[in-house]
């Protein structure tokens, strides 16, 4: 069994480690009884300059939190690492010339015509004739070879010379696990979860609320003890349970709004995982507010440009929190956790093995899964995927999501 010590000794080191630093975050009165760890990742990408990516994890024990944080860091490092564009074996071309094994690049980055017409819109539209870099993967259903656009695999992605920028990149669909099948399964579940959240917050339609007595029986030990907790079943037509947890409490500088979500075939496991994520988010949001207490969103939310801004948005302004979140989300019916779900949507997709040799030597596997039929969750509020066909023609909810 891989332990926290194994991972620490194999990966952590300020001069040569994949993980440059690891620290435990302090909790305060009002936080859930969990341990929180954060890591700083070595710089693996030229576009980052002197910036170092960070990741975090939480658990009931110190070892669980450290393993979670390090594995999160490994997947982020693996996604940001890719060979030079001119390395031997690099695949560069258009889908028309590469044939049917190449996924349709137009099925990614589903921005609307309205967005693309804006003078400030930063991305080109991909077609079958757009020359792109591609990464080898396998079909999720058949295992047959597939080519996936590199911009949908690596994060961040630096386009090759002559390659247009198609999208800004997202972390959805990345996972690190102790086997390749489990990494693919986790990444796929995250995509299903994020699709459900994108539909929830782009539509602004009240979801079903899970009975509070059931929540207490299953996950009270993982939740902030004095926060007001609401739990929602946001499962979609994909049919795999997705649970969303919303916590509202008080921190040193006022209101704290924290959230968590999870997808799992077992709804009780999904609820416990979402509860732990919400408690982890509470600590994260509190630290974000402490670091920059004066930050406020612009009226058009044009400065809500990454997930950290989304995460702290509704803690910055209680009036905005009521208008953008509280006034609508809690109006749905109350339900119990369903053990069986209706599945009316099937989807395709591909998986890419991003496992570096040093990770494989430790028994870790990193996978990137892409499913263009499902809606990704955006980090920049002005770059929501408003043209995705799953959203239909209904007006979109104008307020940002609260996900970290």
Coordinates of C-alpha atoms in Angstrom, one line a residue:
X1 CA 0.0 0.0 0.0
X2 CA 1.3 3.4 -1.0
X3 CA 1.8 5.6 2.1
X4 CA 2.2 9.3 2.7
X5 CA 5.8 8.7 3.6
X6 CA 6.4 6.8 0.3
X7 CA 5.0 9.8 -1.7
X8 CA 6.9 12.4 0.4
X9 CA 10.2 10.6 0.0
X10 CA 9.7 10.0 -3.7
X11 CA 8.3 13.4 -4.8
X12 CA 8.9 16.2 -2.3
X13 CA 12.1 18.3 -2.4
X14 CA 12.7 22.1 -2.7
X15 CA 15.5 21.8 -5.3
X16 CA 14.7 18.7 -7.3
X17 CA 11.3 17.5 -6.2
X18 CA 8.1 17.4 -8.3
X19 CA 6.5 18.8 -5.2
X20 CA 8.6 21.8 -4.0
X21 CA 6.8 22.3 -0.7
X22 CA 4.1 20.7 1.4
X23 CA 2.4 22.3 4.4
X24 CA -0.6 21.7 6.6
X25 CA -3.2 24.4 6.8
X26 CA -4.5 25.5 10.2
X27 CA -8.1 25.2 11.0
X28 CA -10.1 27.4 13.3
X29 CA -13.2 27.2 15.4
X30 CA -16.1 26.5 13.1
X31 CA -14.2 24.4 10.6
X32 CA -15.0 20.7 10.2
X33 CA -12.7 18.3 12.1
X34 CA -10.5 17.5 9.1
X35 CA -6.8 17.8 8.2
X36 CA -5.9 20.1 5.3
X37 CA -2.7 20.0 3.3
X38 CA -1.3 22.1 0.4
X39 CA 1.5 21.6 -2.0
X40 CA 3.5 23.8 -4.4
X41 CA 4.4 22.2 -7.6
X42 CA 7.6 22.5 -9.6
X43 CA 7.4 24.7 -12.7
X44 CA 6.9 22.4 -15.7
X45 CA 5.7 24.9 -18.3
X46 CA 7.4 27.9 -20.0
X47 CA 4.2 30.0 -20.0
X48 CA 4.2 30.0 -16.2
X49 CA 7.3 32.0 -15.8
X50 CA 8.2 32.2 -12.1
X51 CA 4.7 31.1 -11.0
X52 CA 4.3 27.7 -9.3
X53 CA 1.0 25.8 -9.4
X54 CA -0.6 24.8 -6.2
X55 CA -2.9 22.1 -5.1
X56 CA -4.6 20.9 -1.9
X57 CA -6.2 18.0 -0.2
X58 CA -8.1 17.1 2.9
X59 CA -8.7 14.0 5.0
X60 CA -9.8 12.6 8.3
X61 CA -6.1 12.0 9.1
X62 CA -2.8 13.8 8.3
X63 CA -1.7 11.0 6.0
X64 CA -5.0 11.0 4.1
X65 CA -4.7 14.8 3.6
X66 CA -1.0 14.5 2.5
X67 CA -1.7 11.7 0.0
X68 CA -4.7 13.7 -1.4
X69 CA -2.7 16.9 -1.9
X70 CA 0.4 15.1 -3.4
X71 CA -1.8 13.2 -5.9
X72 CA -3.6 16.4 -6.8
X73 CA -0.2 18.0 -7.4
X74 CA 1.0 15.0 -9.5
X75 CA -1.9 15.3 -11.8
X76 CA -1.5 19.0 -12.3
X77 CA 2.2 18.6 -13.0
X78 CA 1.6 15.8 -15.5
X79 CA -1.1 17.9 -17.3
X80 CA 1.2 20.9 -17.6
X81 CA 4.2 18.9 -18.9
X82 CA 4.3 18.1 -22.6
X83 CA 7.2 17.6 -25.0
X84 CA 8.4 20.4 -27.3
X85 CA 6.2 20.8 -30.4
X86 CA 9.0 19.7 -32.7
X87 CA 9.9 16.5 -30.8
X88 CA 10.2 13.3 -32.7
X89 CA 6.8 11.8 -33.1
X90 CA 4.8 15.0 -32.6
X91 CA 1.5 14.9 -34.5
X92 CA 0.6 18.2 -36.1
X93 CA -2.1 18.6 -38.8
X94 CA -5.8 19.0 -39.5
X95 CA -8.6 16.6 -38.8
X96 CA -9.4 16.3 -42.5
X97 CA -5.9 14.9 -43.2
X98 CA -5.7 12.8 -40.1
X99 CA -9.0 10.9 -40.7
X100 CA -11.7 9.5 -38.5
X101 CA -9.5 8.6 -35.5
X102 CA -9.1 12.3 -34.8
X103 CA -11.9 13.8 -32.6
X104 CA -13.8 16.7 -34.0
X105 CA -12.0 19.8 -32.7
X106 CA -15.2 21.9 -33.2
X107 CA -16.9 19.7 -30.5
X108 CA -14.6 21.4 -27.9
X109 CA -14.7 25.0 -26.8
X110 CA -18.4 25.5 -27.5
X111 CA -18.7 29.2 -27.3
X112 CA -21.7 31.0 -28.7
X113 CA -21.8 33.2 -31.8
X114 CA -22.6 36.1 -29.4
X115 CA -19.4 35.5 -27.5
X116 CA -17.3 35.0 -30.6
X117 CA -18.5 38.3 -32.1
X118 CA -17.2 40.3 -29.1
X119 CA -14.1 42.4 -30.0
X120 CA -12.3 41.1 -26.9
X121 CA -13.0 37.4 -27.6
X122 CA -9.6 35.7 -27.5
X123 CA -10.0 32.4 -29.3
X124 CA -10.3 31.1 -32.9
X125 CA -13.0 28.7 -34.1
X126 CA -11.6 25.2 -34.8
X127 CA -12.7 23.3 -38.0
X128 CA -11.7 20.2 -39.8
X129 CA -9.1 22.3 -41.6
X130 CA -7.5 23.9 -38.6
X131 CA -3.9 22.8 -38.1
X132 CA -3.5 21.6 -34.5
X133 CA -1.2 19.5 -32.3
X134 CA -2.7 16.2 -31.4
X135 CA -2.2 13.7 -28.6
X136 CA -2.7 9.9 -28.8
X137 CA -5.5 8.4 -26.7
X138 CA -8.0 5.6 -26.7
X139 CA -11.8 5.5 -27.2
X140 CA -13.6 5.2 -23.9
X141 CA -16.0 2.6 -25.2
X142 CA -14.0 0.5 -27.7
X143 CA -10.3 1.1 -26.7
X144 CA -9.5 1.9 -30.3
X145 CA -6.9 4.6 -31.0
X146 CA -8.0 8.2 -31.0
X147 CA -6.3 11.5 -31.5
X148 CA -7.3 14.3 -29.1
X149 CA -6.5 18.0 -29.6
X150 CA -3.6 18.9 -27.4
X151 CA -5.3 22.1 -26.2
X152 CA -8.0 19.8 -24.6
X153 CA -5.4 17.6 -22.8
X154 CA -2.6 19.8 -21.4
X155 CA -3.1 22.6 -18.8
X156 CA -1.7 25.1 -19.4
X157 CA -1.2 24.6 -23.1
X158 CA 1.2 26.7 -25.1
X159 CA 0.2 26.5 -28.8
X160 CA 2.8 25.6 -31.4
X161 CA 4.0 28.1 -33.9
X162 CA 1.2 28.7 -36.4
X163 CA -1.4 27.0 -34.2
X164 CA -4.3 29.2 -33.2
X165 CA -5.5 29.4 -29.6
X166 CA -8.8 27.5 -29.4
X167 CA -9.6 27.5 -25.6
X168 CA -8.0 28.5 -22.4
X169 CA -7.9 25.1 -20.9
X170 CA -9.6 23.4 -17.9
X171 CA -8.7 20.9 -15.3
X172 CA -11.9 18.9 -15.5
X173 CA -11.3 15.3 -16.4
X174 CA -7.9 14.9 -14.8
X175 CA -7.2 12.2 -12.2
X176 CA -4.4 10.5 -10.4
X177 CA -5.0 7.0 -9.0
X178 CA -3.2 3.7 -8.2
X179 CA -4.3 2.0 -11.4
X180 CA -5.0 3.2 -14.9
X181 CA -8.6 2.0 -14.9
X182 CA -9.3 3.8 -11.6
X183 CA -7.7 7.0 -12.9
X184 CA -10.0 6.9 -16.0
X185 CA -13.0 6.1 -13.9
X186 CA -12.3 9.0 -11.5
X187 CA -11.7 11.4 -14.4
X188 CA -14.9 10.4 -16.1
X189 CA -16.9 10.9 -12.8
X190 CA -15.4 14.3 -12.5
X191 CA -16.6 15.2 -16.0
X192 CA -20.1 14.0 -15.2
X193 CA -20.1 16.0 -12.0
X194 CA -18.9 19.2 -13.7
X195 CA -21.4 18.8 -16.5
X196 CA -24.2 18.7 -13.8
X197 CA -22.8 21.8 -12.1
X198 CA -22.5 23.7 -15.4
X199 CA -26.1 22.9 -16.2
X200 CA -27.2 23.9 -12.7
X201 CA -25.4 27.3 -12.7
X202 CA -25.9 28.2 -16.3
X203 CA -29.6 27.5 -16.2
X204 CA -30.3 28.8 -12.6
X205 CA -33.1 26.2 -12.1
X206 CA -33.7 25.1 -8.5
X207 CA -32.5 21.5 -7.9
X208 CA -34.0 18.9 -5.6
X209 CA -32.9 19.2 -2.0
X210 CA -31.8 16.1 0.0
X211 CA -33.7 15.7 3.3
X212 CA -31.6 17.2 6.1
X213 CA -32.1 14.1 8.4
X214 CA -30.5 11.9 5.8
X215 CA -27.7 14.3 5.4
X216 CA -27.0 14.3 9.1
X217 CA -27.1 10.5 9.3
X218 CA -24.6 10.1 6.4
X219 CA -22.2 13.0 6.5
X220 CA -22.6 15.2 9.6
X221 CA -19.1 14.2 10.9
X222 CA -17.5 15.8 7.8
X223 CA -19.4 19.1 7.8
X224 CA -18.7 22.4 9.6
X225 CA -20.5 22.0 12.9
X226 CA -22.3 25.4 13.0
X227 CA -22.8 26.2 9.3
X228 CA -26.2 26.2 7.6
X229 CA -25.9 23.2 5.3
X230 CA -28.0 22.5 2.2
X231 CA -27.5 19.4 0.1
X232 CA -28.8 19.0 -3.4
X233 CA -29.3 16.1 -5.8
X234 CA -28.2 17.5 -9.2
X235 CA -28.1 14.2 -11.1
X236 CA -28.6 14.6 -14.8
X237 CA -29.7 12.4 -17.7
X238 CA -26.3 10.7 -17.5
X239 CA -27.8 8.7 -14.6
X240 CA -24.8 8.6 -12.3
X241 CA -25.6 10.3 -8.9
X242 CA -24.2 13.9 -8.5
X243 CA -24.5 15.6 -5.1
X244 CA -23.8 19.3 -4.4
X245 CA -23.2 20.7 -0.9
X246 CA -23.6 24.3 0.1
X247 CA -22.4 25.6 3.5
X248 CA -23.0 29.1 4.8
X249 CA -21.3 30.2 8.0
X250 CA -19.2 32.9 9.6
X251 CA -15.4 33.5 9.4
X252 CA -13.1 36.1 10.9
X253 CA -14.1 38.6 8.2
X254 CA -17.8 37.8 7.9
X255 CA -19.9 35.4 5.8
X256 CA -18.2 32.3 4.4
X257 CA -19.8 30.5 1.6
X258 CA -18.3 27.1 0.7
X259 CA -19.3 24.4 -1.7
X260 CA -18.5 20.8 -2.7
X261 CA -19.7 18.3 -5.2
X262 CA -19.1 14.7 -6.2
X263 CA -20.2 12.0 -8.6
X264 CA -20.3 8.4 -7.6
X265 CA -22.5 5.4 -8.5
X266 CA -23.2 5.1 -4.7
X267 CA -25.1 8.3 -3.7
X268 CA -24.0 8.0 -0.1
X269 CA -20.3 8.0 -1.1
X270 CA -21.0 11.0 -3.4
X271 CA -22.6 12.8 -0.4
X272 CA -19.6 12.1 1.9
X273 CA -17.1 13.2 -0.7
X274 CA -19.1 16.4 -1.5
X275 CA -19.3 17.1 2.2
X276 CA -15.6 16.8 2.6
X277 CA -15.0 19.0 -0.4
X278 CA -17.3 21.7 1.0
X279 CA -15.4 21.6 4.3
X280 CA -12.1 21.8 2.4
X281 CA -13.4 24.7 0.4
X282 CA -14.4 26.5 3.6
X283 CA -10.7 26.7 4.7
X284 CA -9.6 27.6 1.2
X285 CA -12.1 30.5 0.9
X286 CA -11.2 31.8 4.3
X287 CA -7.6 31.9 3.3
X288 CA -8.4 33.6 0.0
X289 CA -10.4 36.3 1.9
X290 CA -7.6 36.8 4.4
X291 CA -5.0 37.2 1.6
X292 CA -7.0 39.9 -0.2
X293 CA -9.9 41.2 1.9
X294 CA -10.5 44.2 -0.3
X295 CA -11.3 42.3 -3.5
X296 CA -14.7 42.9 -5.0
X297 CA -16.3 41.6 -8.2
X298 CA -16.9 44.1 -11.0
X299 CA -20.5 44.7 -11.9
X300 CA -20.2 42.6 -15.1
X301 CA -18.1 40.0 -13.3
X302 CA -15.2 40.6 -15.7
X303 CA -12.7 40.1 -13.0
X304 CA -14.1 36.7 -12.1
X305 CA -11.4 35.1 -14.3
X306 CA -10.4 31.9 -12.5
X307 CA -11.8 29.4 -10.0
X308 CA -10.3 31.1 -7.0
X309 CA -12.4 34.2 -7.8
X310 CA -15.5 32.0 -8.3
X311 CA -14.8 30.3 -5.0
X312 CA -14.7 33.5 -2.9
X313 CA -17.3 35.5 -4.9
X314 CA -20.3 35.0 -2.6
X315 CA -18.3 35.4 0.6
X316 CA -17.3 38.9 -0.6
X317 CA -20.8 40.3 -0.8
X318 CA -23.8 38.9 1.2
X319 CA -26.2 40.9 -0.9
X320 CA -24.8 39.4 -4.1
X321 CA -24.9 35.9 -2.5
X322 CA -28.6 36.3 -1.9
X323 CA -29.3 37.5 -5.4
X324 CA -27.0 35.2 -7.3
X325 CA -27.3 32.0 -5.2
X326 CA -29.5 31.8 -2.1
X327 CA -32.7 33.3 -3.6
X328 CA -33.1 30.5 -6.2
X329 CA -31.2 27.4 -5.3
X330 CA -33.2 26.4 -2.3
X331 CA -36.7 26.4 -3.9
X332 CA -36.8 22.9 -5.3
X333 CA -38.6 19.9 -3.8
X334 CA -37.2 17.8 -0.9
X335 CA -36.1 14.3 -1.8
X336 CA -34.4 11.3 -0.3
X337 CA -31.2 9.9 -2.0
X338 CA -32.3 7.6 -4.8
X339 CA -30.5 4.4 -5.2
X340 CA -31.4 3.9 -8.9
X341 CA -31.4 6.5 -11.6
X342 CA -32.8 6.9 -15.1
X343 CA -30.1 7.0 -17.7
X344 CA -31.3 8.6 -21.0
X345 CA -28.0 10.0 -22.3
X346 CA -25.0 8.0 -23.6
X347 CA -21.8 9.6 -24.6
X348 CA -18.4 8.9 -26.2
X349 CA -15.0 10.3 -25.4
X350 CA -11.4 9.4 -25.1
X351 CA -8.7 8.9 -22.5
X352 CA -5.1 10.0 -22.6
X353 CA -2.4 8.4 -20.4
X354 CA -0.4 11.2 -18.9
X355 CA 1.6 9.1 -16.5
X356 CA 5.2 10.2 -16.2
X357 CA 7.8 7.4 -15.6
X358 CA 8.6 8.7 -12.2
X359 CA 4.9 8.5 -11.2
X360 CA 4.6 5.0 -12.6
X361 CA 7.6 3.9 -10.5
X362 CA 5.7 4.9 -7.4
X363 CA 2.5 3.0 -8.5
X364 CA 0.6 6.2 -9.6
X365 CA -1.3 6.7 -12.9
X366 CA -2.5 9.9 -14.4
X367 CA -5.4 10.1 -16.9
X368 CA -7.0 12.9 -18.9
X369 CA -10.5 12.1 -20.1
X370 CA -12.4 14.2 -22.6
X371 CA -16.1 13.9 -23.3
X372 CA -17.2 16.7 -25.7
X373 CA -20.9 15.8 -25.4
X374 CA -20.9 17.0 -21.7
X375 CA -20.5 20.7 -20.7
X376 CA -17.2 21.7 -19.1
X377 CA -17.3 24.0 -16.1
X378 CA -15.6 27.3 -16.9
X379 CA -13.1 29.3 -14.9
X380 CA -13.5 32.7 -16.6
X381 CA -17.1 33.9 -16.2
X382 CA -17.0 35.7 -19.5
X383 CA -15.8 32.6 -21.3
X384 CA -18.7 30.2 -20.3
X385 CA -19.4 27.5 -22.9
X386 CA -22.6 29.2 -23.9
X387 CA -22.8 27.5 -27.3
X388 CA -23.0 23.9 -25.9
X389 CA -26.0 22.1 -27.3
X390 CA -27.0 20.7 -23.9
X391 CA -27.9 24.2 -22.8
X392 CA -30.6 24.6 -25.4
X393 CA -32.1 28.0 -26.3
X394 CA -33.3 29.1 -22.8
X395 CA -31.8 32.3 -21.4
X396 CA -28.8 31.7 -19.2
X397 CA -28.4 32.6 -15.6
X398 CA -26.2 35.7 -15.5
X399 CA -24.4 35.1 -12.2
X400 CA -21.2 33.2 -11.7
X401 CA -21.0 29.7 -10.2
X402 CA -19.3 29.3 -6.8
X403 CA -17.1 26.3 -7.5
X404 CA -13.4 26.3 -6.6

